[in-house]
Coordinates of C-alpha atoms and ligand atoms in Angstrom, one line a residue:
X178 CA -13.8 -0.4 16.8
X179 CA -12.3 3.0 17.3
X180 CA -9.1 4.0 15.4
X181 CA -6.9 7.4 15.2
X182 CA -6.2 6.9 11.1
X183 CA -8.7 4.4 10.0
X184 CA -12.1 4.9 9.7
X185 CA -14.4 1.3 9.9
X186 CA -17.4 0.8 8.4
X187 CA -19.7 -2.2 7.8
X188 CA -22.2 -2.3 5.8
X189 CA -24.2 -5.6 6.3
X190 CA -21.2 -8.4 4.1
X191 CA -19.1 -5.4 3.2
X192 CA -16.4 -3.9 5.3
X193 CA -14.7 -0.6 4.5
X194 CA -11.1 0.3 5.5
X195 CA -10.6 4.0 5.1
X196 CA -6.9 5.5 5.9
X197 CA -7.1 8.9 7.5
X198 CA -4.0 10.9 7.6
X199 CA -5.4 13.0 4.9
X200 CA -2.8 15.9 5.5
X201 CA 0.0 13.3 5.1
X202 CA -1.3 11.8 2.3
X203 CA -2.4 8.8 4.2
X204 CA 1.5 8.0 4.8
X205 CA 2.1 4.8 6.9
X206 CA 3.1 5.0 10.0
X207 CA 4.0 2.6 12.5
X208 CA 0.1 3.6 14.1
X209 CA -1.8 3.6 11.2
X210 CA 0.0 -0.2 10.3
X211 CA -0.9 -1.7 13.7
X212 CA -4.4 -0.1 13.2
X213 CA -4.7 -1.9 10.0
X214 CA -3.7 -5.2 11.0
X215 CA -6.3 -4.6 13.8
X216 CA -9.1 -3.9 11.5
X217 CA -8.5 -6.5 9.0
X218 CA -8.1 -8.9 11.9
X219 CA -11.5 -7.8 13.2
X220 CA -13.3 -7.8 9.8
X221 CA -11.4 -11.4 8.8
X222 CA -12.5 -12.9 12.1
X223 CA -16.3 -12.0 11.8
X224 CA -18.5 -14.4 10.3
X225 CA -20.8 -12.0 8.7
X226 CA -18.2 -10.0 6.6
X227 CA -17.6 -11.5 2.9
X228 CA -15.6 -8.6 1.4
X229 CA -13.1 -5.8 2.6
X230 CA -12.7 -2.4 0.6
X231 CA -9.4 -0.6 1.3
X232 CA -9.1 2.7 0.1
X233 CA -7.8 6.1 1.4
X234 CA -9.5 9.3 2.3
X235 CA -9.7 12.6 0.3
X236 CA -9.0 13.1 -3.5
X237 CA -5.6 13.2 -4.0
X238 CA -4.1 9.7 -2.2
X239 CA -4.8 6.5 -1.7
X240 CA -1.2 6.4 0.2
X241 CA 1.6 8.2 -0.5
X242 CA 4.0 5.6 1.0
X243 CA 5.7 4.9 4.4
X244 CA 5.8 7.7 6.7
X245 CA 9.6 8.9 5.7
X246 CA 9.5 10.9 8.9
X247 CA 9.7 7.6 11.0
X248 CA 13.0 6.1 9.2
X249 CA 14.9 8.8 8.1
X250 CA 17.6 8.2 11.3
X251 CA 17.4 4.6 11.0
X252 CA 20.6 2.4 11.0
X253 CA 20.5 -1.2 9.0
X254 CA 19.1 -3.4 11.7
X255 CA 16.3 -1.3 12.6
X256 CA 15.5 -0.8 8.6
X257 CA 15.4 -4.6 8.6
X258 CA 13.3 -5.0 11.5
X259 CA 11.0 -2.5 9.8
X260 CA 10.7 -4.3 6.7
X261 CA 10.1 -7.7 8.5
X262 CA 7.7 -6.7 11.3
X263 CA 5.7 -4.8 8.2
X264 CA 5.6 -7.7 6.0
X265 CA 4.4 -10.2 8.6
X266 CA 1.6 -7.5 10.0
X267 CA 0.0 -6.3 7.3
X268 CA 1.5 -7.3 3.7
X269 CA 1.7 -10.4 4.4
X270 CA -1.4 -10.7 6.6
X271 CA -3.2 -8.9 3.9
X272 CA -2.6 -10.9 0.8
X273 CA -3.2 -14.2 3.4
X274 CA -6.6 -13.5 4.8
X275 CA -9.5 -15.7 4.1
X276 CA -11.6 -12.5 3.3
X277 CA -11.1 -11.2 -0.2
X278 CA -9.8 -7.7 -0.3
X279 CA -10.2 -4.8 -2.7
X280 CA -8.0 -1.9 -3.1
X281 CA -10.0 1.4 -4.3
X282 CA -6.9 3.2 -5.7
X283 CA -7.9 6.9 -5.3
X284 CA -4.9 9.0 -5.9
X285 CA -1.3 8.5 -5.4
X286 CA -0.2 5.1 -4.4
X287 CA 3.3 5.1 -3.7
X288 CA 6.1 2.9 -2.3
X289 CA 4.8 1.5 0.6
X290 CA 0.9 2.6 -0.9
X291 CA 1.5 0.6 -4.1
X292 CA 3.1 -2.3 -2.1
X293 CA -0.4 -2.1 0.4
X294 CA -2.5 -2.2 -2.8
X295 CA -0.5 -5.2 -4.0
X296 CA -1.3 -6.9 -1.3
X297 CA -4.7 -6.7 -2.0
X298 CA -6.6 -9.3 -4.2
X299 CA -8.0 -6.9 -6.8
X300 CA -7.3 -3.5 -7.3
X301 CA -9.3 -1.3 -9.2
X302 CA -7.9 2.7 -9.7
X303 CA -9.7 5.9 -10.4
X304 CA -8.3 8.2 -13.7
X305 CA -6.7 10.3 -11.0
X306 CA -4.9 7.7 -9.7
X307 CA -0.2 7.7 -10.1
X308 CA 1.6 4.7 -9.1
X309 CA 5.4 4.2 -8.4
X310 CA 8.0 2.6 -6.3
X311 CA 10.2 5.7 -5.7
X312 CA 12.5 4.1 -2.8
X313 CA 15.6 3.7 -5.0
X314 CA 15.0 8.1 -5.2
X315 CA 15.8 7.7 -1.1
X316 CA 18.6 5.6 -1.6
X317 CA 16.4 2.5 -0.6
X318 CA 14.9 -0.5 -2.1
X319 CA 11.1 -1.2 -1.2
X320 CA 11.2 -3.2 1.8
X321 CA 7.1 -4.2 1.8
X322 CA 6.9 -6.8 -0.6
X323 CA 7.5 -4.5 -3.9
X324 CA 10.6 -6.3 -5.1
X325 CA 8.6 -9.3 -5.0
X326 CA 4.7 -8.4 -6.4
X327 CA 5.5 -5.6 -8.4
X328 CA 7.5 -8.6 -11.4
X329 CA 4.8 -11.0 -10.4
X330 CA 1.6 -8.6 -11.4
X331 CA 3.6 -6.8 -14.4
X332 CA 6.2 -9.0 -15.5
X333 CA 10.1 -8.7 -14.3
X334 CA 11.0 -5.7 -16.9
X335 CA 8.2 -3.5 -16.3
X336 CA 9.4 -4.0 -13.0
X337 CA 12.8 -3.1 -13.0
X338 CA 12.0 0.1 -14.8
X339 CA 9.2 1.3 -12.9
X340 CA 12.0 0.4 -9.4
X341 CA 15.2 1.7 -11.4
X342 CA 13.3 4.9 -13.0
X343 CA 11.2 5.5 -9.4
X344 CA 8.8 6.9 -11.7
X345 CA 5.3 7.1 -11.5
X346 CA 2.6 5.7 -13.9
X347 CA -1.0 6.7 -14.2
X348 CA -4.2 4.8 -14.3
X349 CA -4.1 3.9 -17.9
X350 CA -1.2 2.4 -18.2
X351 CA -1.0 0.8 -14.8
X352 CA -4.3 -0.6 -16.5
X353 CA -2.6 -2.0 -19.6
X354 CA 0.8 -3.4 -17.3
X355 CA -2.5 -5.6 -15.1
X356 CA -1.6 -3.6 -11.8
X357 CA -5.1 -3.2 -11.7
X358 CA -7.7 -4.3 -13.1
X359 CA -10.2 -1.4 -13.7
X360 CA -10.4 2.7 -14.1
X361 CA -13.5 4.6 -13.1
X362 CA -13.4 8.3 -12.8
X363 CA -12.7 9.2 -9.6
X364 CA -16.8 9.7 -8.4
X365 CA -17.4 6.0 -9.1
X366 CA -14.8 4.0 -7.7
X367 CA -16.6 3.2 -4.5
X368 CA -19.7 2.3 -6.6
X369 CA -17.4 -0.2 -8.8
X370 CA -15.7 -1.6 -5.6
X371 CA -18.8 -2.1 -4.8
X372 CA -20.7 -4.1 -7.2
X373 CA -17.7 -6.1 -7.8
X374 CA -17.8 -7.0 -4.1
X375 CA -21.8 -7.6 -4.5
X376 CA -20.7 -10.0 -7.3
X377 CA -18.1 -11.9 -4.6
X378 CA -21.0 -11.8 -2.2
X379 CA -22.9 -14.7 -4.6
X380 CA -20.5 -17.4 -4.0
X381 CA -19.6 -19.3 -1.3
X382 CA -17.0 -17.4 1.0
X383 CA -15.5 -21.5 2.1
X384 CA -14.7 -21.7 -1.4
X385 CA -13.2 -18.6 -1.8
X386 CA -10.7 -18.7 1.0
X387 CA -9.7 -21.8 -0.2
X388 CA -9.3 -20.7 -3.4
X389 CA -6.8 -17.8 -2.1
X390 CA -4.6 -20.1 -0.1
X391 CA -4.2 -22.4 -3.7
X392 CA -3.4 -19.6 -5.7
X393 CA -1.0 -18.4 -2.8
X394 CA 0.5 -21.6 -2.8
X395 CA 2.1 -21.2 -6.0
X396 CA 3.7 -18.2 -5.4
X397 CA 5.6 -19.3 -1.9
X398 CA 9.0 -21.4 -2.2
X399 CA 9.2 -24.8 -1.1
X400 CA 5.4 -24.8 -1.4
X401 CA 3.4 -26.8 -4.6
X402 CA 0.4 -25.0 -5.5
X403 CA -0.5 -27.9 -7.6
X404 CA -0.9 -30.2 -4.5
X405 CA -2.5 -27.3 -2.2
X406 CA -5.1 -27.3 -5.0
X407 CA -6.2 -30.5 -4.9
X408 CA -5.9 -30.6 -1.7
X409 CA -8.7 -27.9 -1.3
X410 CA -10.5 -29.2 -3.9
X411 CA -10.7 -32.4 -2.2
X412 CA -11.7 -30.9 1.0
X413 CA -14.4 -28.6 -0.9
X414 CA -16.8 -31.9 -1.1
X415 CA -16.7 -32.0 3.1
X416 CA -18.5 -28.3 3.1
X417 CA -22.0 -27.4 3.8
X418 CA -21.3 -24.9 1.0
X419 CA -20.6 -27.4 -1.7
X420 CA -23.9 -29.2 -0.7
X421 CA -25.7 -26.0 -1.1
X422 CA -24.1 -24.8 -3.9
X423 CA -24.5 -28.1 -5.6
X424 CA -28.4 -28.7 -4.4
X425 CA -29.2 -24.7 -5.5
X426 CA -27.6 -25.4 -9.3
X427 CA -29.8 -29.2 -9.8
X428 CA -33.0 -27.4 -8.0
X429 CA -32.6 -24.5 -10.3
X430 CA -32.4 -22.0 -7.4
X431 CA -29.9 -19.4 -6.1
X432 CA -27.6 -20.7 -3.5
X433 CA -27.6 -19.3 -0.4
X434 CA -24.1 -19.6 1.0
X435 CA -23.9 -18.9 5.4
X436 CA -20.7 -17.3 4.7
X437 CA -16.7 -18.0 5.7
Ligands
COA246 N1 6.0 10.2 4.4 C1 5.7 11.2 5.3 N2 5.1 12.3 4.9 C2 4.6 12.4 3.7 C3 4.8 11.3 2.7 C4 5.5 10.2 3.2 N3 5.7 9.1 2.4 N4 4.2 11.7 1.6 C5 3.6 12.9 1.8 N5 3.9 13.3 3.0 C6 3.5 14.6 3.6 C7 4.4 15.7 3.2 O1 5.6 15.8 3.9 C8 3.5 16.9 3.5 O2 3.5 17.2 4.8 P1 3.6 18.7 5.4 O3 2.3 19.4 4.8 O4 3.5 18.6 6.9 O5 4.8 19.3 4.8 C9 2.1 16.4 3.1 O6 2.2 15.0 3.2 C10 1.6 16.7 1.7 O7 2.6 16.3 0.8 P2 3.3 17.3 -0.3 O8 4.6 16.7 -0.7 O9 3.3 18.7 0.2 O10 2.2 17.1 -1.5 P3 2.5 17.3 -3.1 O11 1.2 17.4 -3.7 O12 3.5 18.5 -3.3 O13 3.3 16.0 -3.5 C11 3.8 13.6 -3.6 C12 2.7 14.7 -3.5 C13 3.1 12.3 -3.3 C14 4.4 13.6 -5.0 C15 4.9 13.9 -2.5 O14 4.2 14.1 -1.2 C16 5.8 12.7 -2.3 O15 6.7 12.6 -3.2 N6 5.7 11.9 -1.2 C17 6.7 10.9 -0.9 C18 6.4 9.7 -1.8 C19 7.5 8.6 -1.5 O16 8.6 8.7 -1.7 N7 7.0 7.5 -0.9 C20 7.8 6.4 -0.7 C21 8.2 6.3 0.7 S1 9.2 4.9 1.0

């Protein structure tokens, strides 16, 4: 596929995202967020790919947050329109794919860059790496799912300072809040994306889409996350990958999974 601010690679299971707006710091706009939900659409509808890698091109940002360019004359309904056509497109879509996603945090991840990488289902940073929701410094509120993921990753007060402060924090301590899950200098991160993608890449890709719709579950109203696990549990023992997996274990052999 060919994109203006993405570049796609795939590398046998693995799919890359990279976000290319260098000069603006990889800034979202409206472009670049129908590009992405194009490629993760592409890479979560084919077969072969087990593992997407999102990260952001150049040393200093991962992505520095909505393109403020695009909003700055907005009016309230457009705002929320923004906000709601964003979430369902890509936050949303995202953190609801069947393919597990990793976000290589390398450099600033801002406002709508932090709420991208929340989306994601692992995030690992490099040293160089600041964090922050700075909307309430615009006079906004973040509007991509931040209010929302920030409490449930860090906890409700480490949330309301980080979104009351619009401060940013560095790799260390978004380390020691669990906002990500791993620092590498800046050199390695791809590497560690990597192997923890090769380590993904073992188990059975059935299992682990099911697996992200249960622990989903628990975190949407109205919904039981209790009863969607069992419930994917339950339909586990129908797959070919539970008879493989099973067989490989009792046979003393590794399983070899065909994928999602
Ligand atoms: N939207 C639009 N453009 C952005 C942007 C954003 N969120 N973040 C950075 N850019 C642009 C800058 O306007 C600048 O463009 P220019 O060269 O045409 O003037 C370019 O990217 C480089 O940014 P600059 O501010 O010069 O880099 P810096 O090293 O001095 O500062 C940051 C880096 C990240 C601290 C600073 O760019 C910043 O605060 N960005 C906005 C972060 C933000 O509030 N995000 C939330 C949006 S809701």
């Amino acid at each position: 596929m060919n994109f203006e601010n993405l570049i796609y690679e795939v590398d046998d299971q693995l799919a890359v995202i990279t976000i290319n707006r260098p000069k603006k710091l990889n800034a979202l706009n409206r472009e670049t967020i129908q590009e992405l939900h194009d490629a993760f659409a592409e890479a979560d509808a084919d077969e072969d790919i087990g593992v997407i890698i999102l990260t952001g091109s150049g040393e200093k940002a991962f992505v520095a947050g909505a393109d403020i360019s695009e909003f700055s004359d907005f009016e309230e309904e457009e705002g929320a329109l923004l906000a709601r056509k964003g979430q369902k497109l890509l936050f949303d879509f995202i953190e609801n794919l069947s393919t597990p996603v990793i976000a290589a945090i390398n450099g600033f991840a801002l406002g709508g860059g932090l709420e991208l990488a929340m989306a994601a289902h692992i995030r690992i940073a490099s040293d160089n790496a600041r964090m922050g929701l700075p909307e309430t410094s615009l006079g906004l509120i973040p509007g991509y799912g931040g209010t929302q993921r920030l409490p449930q990753l860090v906890g409700k007060g480490r949330a309301f300072e980080m979104i009351m402060t619009a401060g940013m924090i560095n790799a260390d301590q978004a380390l020691q809040y669990g906002l990500v899950n791993h620092v590498t200098m800046q050199e390695e991160l791809m590497s560690h994306a990597e192997k923890i993608a090769a380590k993904i890449l073992n188990n059975s890709g059935v299992a682990i889409a099911t697996a992200i719709h249960a622990v989903n579950a628990g975190f949407k109203t109205g919904v039981n996350g209790y009863d969607a696990e069992i419930e994917g549990f339950g339909a586990s023992f129908g797959t070919e990958d539970f008879k493989e997996g099973t067989s490989a274990f009792l046979e003393k052999r590794k399983a070899e999974f065909p994928g999602k």
